[in-house]
Amino acid sequence: MAEAYIIDAVRTPRGIGKVGKGSLAGEHPQHLAATVMKALKDRNNLDTSTVDDVIWSVSTQDGKQAGDLGRMAALDAGYDITSSGTTLDRFCGGGITTVNFAAAQIMSGMEDCVVAGGTEMMSLTAQMSQEKMAAGLRPPMMGSYNERLQKVHPQSHQGMCGDAIASMEGYTREELDEVGYRSQQRADAAIKAGKFAKSIVPVVADDGTVLLDHDEYPRPETTREGLAELNPAFTKIADMPLDANGTTFRSLINQKYPDLEIKNFHHAGNSSGVVDGAAGILVTSEAYAKAHGLKPRARIVATANMGDDPTLMLNAPVPAAKKVLAKAGLTKDDIDLWEINEAFAVVAHKFVTDLGLSWDNVNVNGGSIALGHPIGATGSILIGTVLDELERTGGRYGLVTMCAAGGMAPAIIIERVEDFV
């Protein structure tokens, strides 16, 4: 079986995902995707007529984000028309899945050069939700609600799921707030040290104006005391009627866990930030890289997918990590750096607790609580983040995983290399 290598990884800055506040909120998502695709082309002198496929992730494939963004953005980036493209949806996990699929195609020998990645403009998602609700339609975030399926596998709002898991596990508000505080402190230190500079490419308007060249969501002024004063975010929606039968987000969870008293723990300071962004990763075979003078940065060691309880929704990362470690023939002690997406503080806290890890090598440069979570792009961002940090520290293995709606989690292990193995 052929090896799959990561040649390069880039991302846009993450802009605040709110119209009127975010520097990227007025852009088309295709432009963000094209920005990172063009950067991969230019940084690696990539002959795009040799790109076998573009595999892209977008979670909310509606409005401007619909219509196979992978293909359209490649054309916008000036790729040769022979470079095909496809777009997939694994909710939050799509940005890992695109890289995993690229690796599978290359390792199988079917393709030699694939550009993988993802885009999400959450400013658009929020706007679409408001417009659809005003028109009496179901917003995109609730698009999969199906009364028949909910009778078998009730699925609630992700924030309510986070609160339910924290209630079930007996976590405290202080423990979860500490995850948020740590994320902000580490992200601030990383930004000041220029740790994201290698991967970030600025988003530029057609007239050459730089729209954004840095992450604009972090709040380094965050304090533990300030976090403690924030009101829980999901109390109002918990009992919002979803249908004529009076079904609520709370009742969907209690349908399966009738004795669970759901307390409210999560708020804006310990939940992932709403942002706009894109990321891209160039994956090739050894033969392709050598033929085109490309130097590998990492080898893709193993990939895995895992499903878990869709009602609690956020618990699949731990079994996904165990599964990908087994596939790689590694143990947790072999992993130098871990990246677990901070969708909600409970996800990261449970991951570290259940696996018996130390925060010393988990999310060392902060996470989505501080930096934001552009859903379809985040997985690819995290792969690039762990790769950059492995190179800085001389580490060997990095493991990346994240929860996804429907109770899923993709995972990947990469190995830093300086040449082909």
Tab-separated table of C-alpha atoms in Angstrom:
chain	number	residue	atom	x	y	z
A	1	MET	CA	0.000	0.000	0.000
A	2	ALA	CA	1.307	3.447	-0.935
A	3	GLU	CA	1.998	6.106	1.678
A	4	ALA	CA	0.116	9.408	1.762
A	5	TYR	CA	2.089	12.539	2.634
A	6	ILE	CA	1.059	16.032	3.698
A	7	ILE	CA	3.057	18.522	1.640
A	8	ASP	CA	1.549	21.735	2.960
A	9	ALA	CA	-1.278	23.102	5.115
A	10	VAL	CA	-2.732	26.606	5.055
A	11	ARG	CA	-5.720	28.438	6.435
A	12	THR	CA	-7.375	31.813	6.385
A	13	PRO	CA	-7.579	33.871	9.545
A	14	ARG	CA	-10.816	33.267	11.419
A	15	GLY	CA	-13.134	36.255	11.232
A	16	ILE	CA	-15.959	36.981	13.649
A	17	GLY	CA	-19.006	35.248	12.194
A	18	LYS	CA	-21.430	38.108	12.461
A	19	VAL	CA	-22.575	40.481	9.741
A	20	GLY	CA	-21.481	44.008	10.577
A	21	LYS	CA	-18.746	42.842	12.962
A	22	GLY	CA	-16.679	40.265	11.114
A	23	SER	CA	-14.091	41.292	8.519
A	24	LEU	CA	-14.978	38.327	6.295
A	25	ALA	CA	-18.752	38.362	6.731
A	26	GLY	CA	-19.285	40.283	3.498
A	27	GLU	CA	-17.327	37.807	1.389
A	28	HIS	CA	-18.544	34.850	-0.638
A	29	PRO	CA	-17.518	31.472	0.884
A	30	GLN	CA	-16.116	30.522	-2.504
A	31	HIS	CA	-13.590	33.352	-2.131
A	32	LEU	CA	-12.355	32.005	1.221
A	33	ALA	CA	-11.946	28.512	-0.227
A	34	ALA	CA	-10.214	29.867	-3.323
A	35	THR	CA	-7.825	31.854	-1.121
A	36	VAL	CA	-6.365	28.734	0.504
A	37	MET	CA	-6.418	26.708	-2.719
A	38	LYS	CA	-4.481	29.455	-4.489
A	39	ALA	CA	-2.008	29.610	-1.604
A	40	LEU	CA	-1.338	25.872	-1.890
A	41	LYS	CA	-0.813	26.312	-5.624
A	42	ASP	CA	1.521	29.288	-5.297
A	43	ARG	CA	3.520	28.134	-2.266
A	44	ASN	CA	4.276	24.768	-3.850
A	45	ASN	CA	4.497	25.759	-7.520
A	46	LEU	CA	1.687	23.262	-8.036
A	47	ASP	CA	0.806	22.283	-11.585
A	48	THR	CA	-2.950	22.123	-11.091
A	49	SER	CA	-3.435	20.078	-14.254
A	50	THR	CA	-1.927	17.221	-12.205
A	51	VAL	CA	-4.338	17.585	-9.275
A	52	ASP	CA	-6.518	14.480	-9.392
A	53	ASP	CA	-9.280	15.841	-7.194
A	54	VAL	CA	-10.325	18.497	-4.724
A	55	ILE	CA	-12.228	17.083	-1.739
A	56	TRP	CA	-13.907	19.837	0.259
A	57	SER	CA	-16.096	20.099	3.346
A	58	VAL	CA	-19.021	22.437	3.980
A	59	SER	CA	-21.545	21.673	6.696
A	60	THR	CA	-24.399	24.021	5.827
A	61	GLN	CA	-24.719	23.444	2.085
A	62	ASP	CA	-27.385	26.052	1.547
A	63	GLY	CA	-27.537	29.439	-0.143
A	64	LYS	CA	-24.085	30.690	-1.143
A	65	GLN	CA	-22.482	27.591	0.394
A	66	ALA	CA	-24.386	25.229	-1.894
A	67	GLY	CA	-23.410	23.997	-5.338
A	68	ASP	CA	-20.223	21.932	-4.877
A	69	LEU	CA	-17.980	24.584	-3.390
A	70	GLY	CA	-14.929	22.363	-3.889
A	71	ARG	CA	-15.201	22.474	-7.663
A	72	MET	CA	-16.298	26.098	-7.942
A	73	ALA	CA	-13.580	27.407	-5.613
A	74	ALA	CA	-10.900	25.469	-7.506
A	75	LEU	CA	-11.964	27.185	-10.702
A	76	ASP	CA	-12.024	30.517	-8.879
A	77	ALA	CA	-8.471	29.835	-7.642
A	78	GLY	CA	-7.270	29.390	-11.208
A	79	TYR	CA	-6.931	25.613	-11.123
A	80	ASP	CA	-6.832	23.805	-14.426
A	81	ILE	CA	-10.256	22.700	-15.594
A	82	THR	CA	-9.088	19.075	-15.428
A	83	SER	CA	-8.908	19.300	-11.611
A	84	SER	CA	-12.266	17.912	-10.529
A	85	GLY	CA	-13.855	18.668	-7.182
A	86	THR	CA	-16.450	17.363	-4.765
A	87	THR	CA	-18.002	18.626	-1.540
A	88	LEU	CA	-19.074	16.552	1.450
A	89	ASP	CA	-20.817	17.031	4.781
A	90	ARG	CA	-19.898	15.279	8.019
A	91	PHE	CA	-21.078	18.218	10.088
A	92	CYS	CA	-18.202	19.445	12.301
A	93	GLY	CA	-16.005	16.498	11.298
A	94	GLY	CA	-15.847	17.272	7.588
A	95	GLY	CA	-12.460	18.996	7.668
A	96	ILE	CA	-10.807	15.839	8.985
A	97	THR	CA	-12.827	13.583	6.710
A	98	THR	CA	-11.696	15.342	3.528
A	99	VAL	CA	-8.060	14.701	4.465
A	100	ASN	CA	-8.858	11.114	5.416
A	101	PHE	CA	-10.566	10.544	2.070
A	102	ALA	CA	-7.634	12.113	0.238
A	103	ALA	CA	-5.251	9.785	2.077
A	104	ALA	CA	-7.403	6.758	1.258
A	105	GLN	CA	-7.432	7.590	-2.456
A	106	ILE	CA	-3.663	7.984	-2.513
A	107	MET	CA	-2.898	4.954	-0.339
A	108	SER	CA	-5.119	2.819	-2.567
A	109	GLY	CA	-3.148	3.930	-5.616
A	110	MET	CA	-6.184	5.435	-7.321
A	111	GLU	CA	-4.879	9.019	-7.155
A	112	ASP	CA	-1.567	10.795	-6.595
A	113	CYS	CA	-2.369	14.418	-5.776
A	114	VAL	CA	-5.414	15.644	-3.863
A	115	VAL	CA	-6.252	19.010	-2.324
A	116	ALA	CA	-8.429	18.568	0.769
A	117	GLY	CA	-9.977	21.071	3.140
A	118	GLY	CA	-13.123	22.925	4.034
A	119	THR	CA	-14.963	26.206	4.405
A	120	GLU	CA	-17.671	27.563	6.644
A	121	MET	CA	-19.108	31.057	6.873
A	122	MET	CA	-21.151	30.968	10.045
A	123	SER	CA	-22.176	34.567	9.476
A	124	LEU	CA	-24.117	33.260	6.473
A	125	THR	CA	-25.578	30.371	8.447
A	126	ALA	CA	-26.966	32.713	11.079
A	127	GLN	CA	-28.409	34.992	8.422
A	128	MET	CA	-30.036	32.071	6.588
A	129	SER	CA	-31.569	30.842	9.851
A	130	GLN	CA	-33.131	34.232	10.552
A	131	GLU	CA	-34.479	34.542	7.006
A	132	LYS	CA	-35.971	31.062	7.036
A	133	MET	CA	-37.578	31.487	10.446
A	134	ALA	CA	-39.067	34.802	9.294
A	135	ALA	CA	-40.556	32.940	6.326
A	136	GLY	CA	-41.961	30.207	8.560
A	137	LEU	CA	-39.424	27.632	7.390
A	138	ARG	CA	-37.085	25.415	9.357
A	139	PRO	CA	-33.604	26.996	9.595
A	140	PRO	CA	-30.540	25.093	8.303
A	141	MET	CA	-29.347	24.145	11.808
A	142	MET	CA	-32.600	22.229	12.327
A	143	GLY	CA	-32.834	20.902	8.786
A	144	SER	CA	-32.348	17.259	9.758
A	145	TYR	CA	-35.144	17.234	12.343
A	146	ASN	CA	-37.374	14.294	11.478
A	147	GLU	CA	-40.173	13.198	13.769
A	148	ARG	CA	-39.939	9.552	12.723
A	149	LEU	CA	-36.180	9.352	13.342
A	150	GLN	CA	-36.480	11.248	16.609
A	151	LYS	CA	-38.669	8.491	18.016
A	152	VAL	CA	-35.801	6.026	17.579
A	153	HIS	CA	-32.742	8.258	17.992
A	154	PRO	CA	-33.792	11.567	19.545
A	155	GLN	CA	-31.279	14.286	18.686
A	156	SER	CA	-31.218	17.619	20.443
A	157	HIS	CA	-29.344	20.898	20.121
A	158	GLN	CA	-25.574	20.437	20.534
A	159	GLY	CA	-25.401	22.950	23.366
A	160	MET	CA	-28.079	21.067	25.262
A	161	CYS	CA	-26.149	17.856	24.629
A	162	GLY	CA	-23.065	19.459	26.131
A	163	ASP	CA	-25.023	20.466	29.219
A	164	ALA	CA	-26.546	16.980	29.461
A	165	ILE	CA	-23.139	15.278	29.350
A	166	ALA	CA	-21.736	17.638	31.983
A	167	SER	CA	-24.759	16.939	34.194
A	168	MET	CA	-24.414	13.197	33.682
A	169	GLU	CA	-20.675	13.203	34.451
A	170	GLY	CA	-20.966	15.454	37.482
A	171	TYR	CA	-18.641	18.147	36.137
A	172	THR	CA	-18.677	21.582	37.705
A	173	ARG	CA	-19.120	24.963	36.067
A	174	GLU	CA	-15.666	25.892	37.392
A	175	GLU	CA	-14.021	22.920	35.649
A	176	LEU	CA	-15.588	23.834	32.329
A	177	ASP	CA	-14.814	27.528	32.695
A	178	GLU	CA	-11.177	26.579	33.262
A	179	VAL	CA	-11.142	24.948	29.807
A	180	GLY	CA	-12.333	28.226	28.322
A	181	TYR	CA	-9.832	30.310	30.271
A	182	ARG	CA	-6.946	28.007	29.315
A	183	SER	CA	-7.934	28.177	25.653
A	184	GLN	CA	-7.841	31.977	25.650
A	185	GLN	CA	-4.521	32.168	27.477
A	186	ARG	CA	-2.832	29.638	25.206
A	187	ALA	CA	-4.208	31.174	22.014
A	188	ASP	CA	-3.007	34.600	23.096
A	189	ALA	CA	0.490	33.262	23.826
A	190	ALA	CA	0.566	31.443	20.476
A	191	ILE	CA	-0.482	34.551	18.554
A	192	LYS	CA	2.097	36.726	20.292
A	193	ALA	CA	4.791	34.142	19.523
A	194	GLY	CA	3.779	34.030	15.857
A	195	LYS	CA	2.947	30.332	15.987
A	196	PHE	CA	0.171	30.592	13.404
A	197	ALA	CA	2.143	32.728	10.950
A	198	LYS	CA	3.393	29.809	8.857
A	199	SER	CA	-0.091	28.602	7.996
A	200	ILE	CA	-2.192	31.760	7.847
A	201	VAL	CA	-2.714	33.351	4.443
A	202	PRO	CA	-4.480	36.726	4.327
A	203	VAL	CA	-7.838	37.140	2.654
A	204	VAL	CA	-7.519	39.841	-0.006
A	205	ALA	CA	-10.229	41.653	-1.950
A	206	ASP	CA	-10.190	41.794	-5.743
A	207	ASP	CA	-8.693	45.295	-5.607
A	208	GLY	CA	-5.780	44.088	-3.466
A	209	THR	CA	-7.111	45.354	-0.149
A	210	VAL	CA	-6.257	43.038	2.729
A	211	LEU	CA	-9.543	42.147	4.393
A	212	LEU	CA	-8.079	40.104	7.254
A	213	ASP	CA	-4.622	38.797	8.093
A	214	HIS	CA	-5.073	37.674	11.711
A	215	ASP	CA	-7.578	35.807	13.873
A	216	GLU	CA	-10.046	38.373	15.156
A	217	TYR	CA	-12.174	36.304	17.537
A	218	PRO	CA	-9.807	35.721	20.542
A	219	ARG	CA	-10.486	37.581	23.776
A	220	PRO	CA	-7.187	37.592	25.663
A	221	GLU	CA	-8.649	39.854	28.338
A	222	THR	CA	-10.800	36.926	29.532
A	223	THR	CA	-10.568	36.201	33.264
A	224	ARG	CA	-11.874	33.376	35.416
A	225	GLU	CA	-13.977	35.898	37.304
A	226	GLY	CA	-15.477	37.216	34.092
A	227	LEU	CA	-16.362	33.731	32.897
A	228	ALA	CA	-18.072	32.971	36.210
A	229	GLU	CA	-20.397	35.932	35.687
A	230	LEU	CA	-21.685	34.831	32.256
A	231	ASN	CA	-25.200	33.459	32.081
A	232	PRO	CA	-25.724	29.966	30.609
A	233	ALA	CA	-26.494	30.173	26.902
A	234	PHE	CA	-29.017	27.398	26.372
A	235	THR	CA	-31.647	27.976	29.043
A	236	LYS	CA	-34.023	29.798	26.681
A	237	ILE	CA	-33.924	27.325	23.827
A	238	ALA	CA	-34.131	24.277	26.119
A	239	ASP	CA	-37.922	24.369	26.236
A	240	MET	CA	-38.624	25.993	22.874
A	241	PRO	CA	-41.387	24.036	21.054
A	242	LEU	CA	-40.101	22.267	17.954
A	243	ASP	CA	-43.379	20.862	16.650
A	244	ALA	CA	-47.113	20.812	17.233
A	245	ASN	CA	-46.679	18.097	19.876
A	246	GLY	CA	-44.681	20.372	22.134
A	247	THR	CA	-41.380	18.538	21.632
A	248	THR	CA	-38.436	20.522	23.012
A	249	PHE	CA	-34.663	20.161	22.966
A	250	ARG	CA	-34.827	19.148	26.618
A	251	SER	CA	-37.542	16.555	26.089
A	252	LEU	CA	-35.598	14.947	23.239
A	253	ILE	CA	-32.763	14.128	25.630
A	254	ASN	CA	-35.119	13.119	28.432
A	255	GLN	CA	-36.906	10.828	26.004
A	256	LYS	CA	-33.875	8.550	26.228
A	257	TYR	CA	-32.581	9.625	29.638
A	258	PRO	CA	-35.808	10.298	31.598
A	259	ASP	CA	-34.132	10.593	34.999
A	260	LEU	CA	-31.446	13.037	33.917
A	261	GLU	CA	-31.775	16.503	35.381
A	262	ILE	CA	-30.065	18.714	32.837
A	263	LYS	CA	-28.240	21.626	34.411
A	264	ASN	CA	-26.923	24.508	32.344
A	265	PHE	CA	-23.137	24.896	32.216
A	266	HIS	CA	-22.149	26.262	28.828
A	267	HIS	CA	-22.044	29.876	27.713
A	268	ALA	CA	-20.208	32.049	25.203
A	269	GLY	CA	-16.984	31.840	27.212
A	270	ASN	CA	-16.688	28.051	27.330
A	271	SER	CA	-18.210	27.202	23.960
A	272	SER	CA	-16.680	27.424	20.490
A	273	GLY	CA	-16.703	30.776	18.750
A	274	VAL	CA	-18.913	31.580	15.748
A	275	VAL	CA	-16.519	32.491	12.924
A	276	ASP	CA	-15.874	32.449	9.180
A	277	GLY	CA	-12.865	30.644	7.721
A	278	ALA	CA	-11.325	28.089	5.364
A	279	ALA	CA	-8.373	25.702	5.335
A	280	GLY	CA	-6.610	23.566	2.739
A	281	ILE	CA	-4.140	20.666	2.813
A	282	LEU	CA	-2.086	19.269	-0.062
A	283	VAL	CA	-1.793	15.464	0.080
A	284	THR	CA	0.272	13.441	-2.403
A	285	SER	CA	1.906	10.099	-2.997
A	286	GLU	CA	5.663	9.675	-2.647
A	287	ALA	CA	6.063	9.160	-6.380
A	288	TYR	CA	4.163	12.367	-7.206
A	289	ALA	CA	6.087	14.431	-4.670
A	290	LYS	CA	9.450	13.222	-5.928
A	291	ALA	CA	8.488	13.781	-9.553
A	292	HIS	CA	7.464	17.379	-8.791
A	293	GLY	CA	10.220	18.274	-6.350
A	294	LEU	CA	7.946	18.501	-3.309
A	295	LYS	CA	9.199	17.889	0.221
A	296	PRO	CA	6.942	16.027	2.666
A	297	ARG	CA	6.082	17.548	6.027
A	298	ALA	CA	4.119	14.630	7.476
A	299	ARG	CA	3.013	11.079	6.784
A	300	ILE	CA	-0.595	10.095	7.360
A	301	VAL	CA	-0.264	7.105	9.679
A	302	ALA	CA	-3.887	6.087	10.265
A	303	THR	CA	-7.450	7.355	10.014
A	304	ALA	CA	-10.688	6.223	11.624
A	305	ASN	CA	-14.357	7.042	11.991
A	306	MET	CA	-16.537	6.336	15.000
A	307	GLY	CA	-20.192	6.600	15.864
A	308	ASP	CA	-21.648	6.932	19.356
A	309	ASP	CA	-24.947	7.799	21.007
A	310	PRO	CA	-26.649	10.364	18.738
A	311	THR	CA	-28.766	11.635	21.628
A	312	LEU	CA	-25.744	12.768	23.642
A	313	MET	CA	-24.065	13.514	20.297
A	314	LEU	CA	-20.662	14.709	21.543
A	315	ASN	CA	-19.107	11.565	23.052
A	316	ALA	CA	-17.506	9.885	20.009
A	317	PRO	CA	-14.001	11.475	20.175
A	318	VAL	CA	-12.739	9.159	22.944
A	319	PRO	CA	-13.657	5.899	21.156
A	320	ALA	CA	-12.451	7.434	17.869
A	321	ALA	CA	-9.051	8.157	19.418
A	322	LYS	CA	-8.822	4.612	20.770
A	323	LYS	CA	-9.774	3.190	17.374
A	324	VAL	CA	-7.230	5.194	15.386
A	325	LEU	CA	-4.487	4.370	17.917
A	326	ALA	CA	-5.243	0.674	17.479
A	327	LYS	CA	-5.150	1.009	13.697
A	328	ALA	CA	-1.759	2.714	13.928
A	329	GLY	CA	-0.384	0.169	16.386
A	330	LEU	CA	0.349	2.979	18.840
A	331	THR	CA	-0.562	3.801	22.427
A	332	LYS	CA	-1.524	7.143	23.913
A	333	ASP	CA	2.005	7.449	25.289
A	334	ASP	CA	3.340	7.546	21.714
A	335	ILE	CA	1.386	10.698	20.896
A	336	ASP	CA	3.359	13.899	21.324
A	337	LEU	CA	0.513	16.329	20.617
A	338	TRP	CA	-3.267	16.035	20.739
A	339	GLU	CA	-5.869	18.284	19.174
A	340	ILE	CA	-9.453	17.807	20.359
A	341	ASN	CA	-11.879	20.357	19.007
A	342	GLU	CA	-13.343	22.556	21.706
A	343	ALA	CA	-16.891	22.515	20.387
A	344	PHE	CA	-17.917	22.877	24.023
A	345	ALA	CA	-15.725	22.759	27.091
A	346	VAL	CA	-17.240	19.459	28.158
A	347	VAL	CA	-15.937	17.728	25.011
A	348	ALA	CA	-12.303	18.614	25.696
A	349	HIS	CA	-12.620	18.075	29.457
A	350	LYS	CA	-14.150	14.619	29.048
A	351	PHE	CA	-11.584	13.683	26.399
A	352	VAL	CA	-8.640	14.511	28.652
A	353	THR	CA	-10.297	12.927	31.698
A	354	ASP	CA	-11.413	9.676	30.066
A	355	LEU	CA	-8.102	9.054	28.295
A	356	GLY	CA	-6.052	10.020	31.329
A	357	LEU	CA	-4.134	12.698	29.412
A	358	SER	CA	-2.276	15.771	30.587
A	359	TRP	CA	-3.205	19.229	29.371
A	360	ASP	CA	0.528	19.761	28.833
A	361	ASN	CA	0.281	18.290	25.319
A	362	VAL	CA	-3.413	18.823	24.517
A	363	ASN	CA	-4.521	21.913	22.549
A	364	VAL	CA	-1.255	23.601	23.449
A	365	ASN	CA	-2.019	26.678	21.326
A	366	GLY	CA	-5.604	27.083	22.433
A	367	GLY	CA	-8.653	25.843	20.603
A	368	SER	CA	-12.011	26.746	19.155
A	369	ILE	CA	-13.267	28.396	22.332
A	370	ALA	CA	-10.684	31.119	21.835
A	371	LEU	CA	-10.120	30.993	18.086
A	372	GLY	CA	-13.518	29.966	16.727
A	373	HIS	CA	-14.981	26.947	14.964
A	374	PRO	CA	-15.761	27.416	11.235
A	375	ILE	CA	-17.517	24.067	11.161
A	376	GLY	CA	-16.598	22.549	7.797
A	377	ALA	CA	-13.037	23.905	7.970
A	378	THR	CA	-12.024	23.270	11.578
A	379	GLY	CA	-10.735	19.717	11.166
A	380	SER	CA	-8.315	20.780	8.437
A	381	ILE	CA	-7.236	23.761	10.545
A	382	LEU	CA	-6.434	21.459	13.480
A	383	ILE	CA	-4.356	19.137	11.298
A	384	GLY	CA	-2.298	22.100	10.127
A	385	THR	CA	-2.000	23.400	13.698
A	386	VAL	CA	-0.669	20.122	15.073
A	387	LEU	CA	1.725	19.773	12.121
A	388	ASP	CA	3.189	23.239	12.687
A	389	GLU	CA	3.639	22.512	16.388
A	390	LEU	CA	5.276	19.119	15.763
A	391	GLU	CA	7.803	20.891	13.553
A	392	ARG	CA	8.477	23.573	16.162
A	393	THR	CA	8.925	21.097	19.023
A	394	GLY	CA	10.511	18.186	17.161
A	395	GLY	CA	7.643	15.885	18.112
A	396	ARG	CA	6.834	12.818	16.085
A	397	TYR	CA	3.130	11.925	16.303
A	398	GLY	CA	0.028	14.086	16.457
A	399	LEU	CA	-3.569	12.906	16.875
A	400	VAL	CA	-6.551	15.039	15.842
A	401	THR	CA	-10.208	14.277	16.473
A	402	MET	CA	-13.477	16.090	17.017
A	403	CYS	CA	-17.136	15.483	17.739
A	404	ALA	CA	-19.725	15.845	15.000
A	405	ALA	CA	-23.495	16.030	14.971
A	406	GLY	CA	-25.303	12.727	14.793
A	407	GLY	CA	-22.923	11.311	17.425
A	408	MET	CA	-19.828	10.893	15.227
A	409	ALA	CA	-16.089	11.552	15.310
A	410	PRO	CA	-13.420	11.177	12.621
A	411	ALA	CA	-9.785	10.897	13.724
A	412	ILE	CA	-6.340	11.025	12.155
A	413	ILE	CA	-2.759	10.410	13.288
A	414	ILE	CA	0.077	12.109	11.446
A	415	GLU	CA	3.829	11.626	11.776
A	416	ARG	CA	6.213	14.524	11.253
A	417	VAL	CA	8.827	13.624	8.669
A	418	GLU	CA	11.747	15.383	7.051
A	419	ASP	CA	11.955	12.962	4.156
A	420	PHE	CA	10.095	9.975	2.748
A	421	VAL	CA	9.942	6.870	4.954
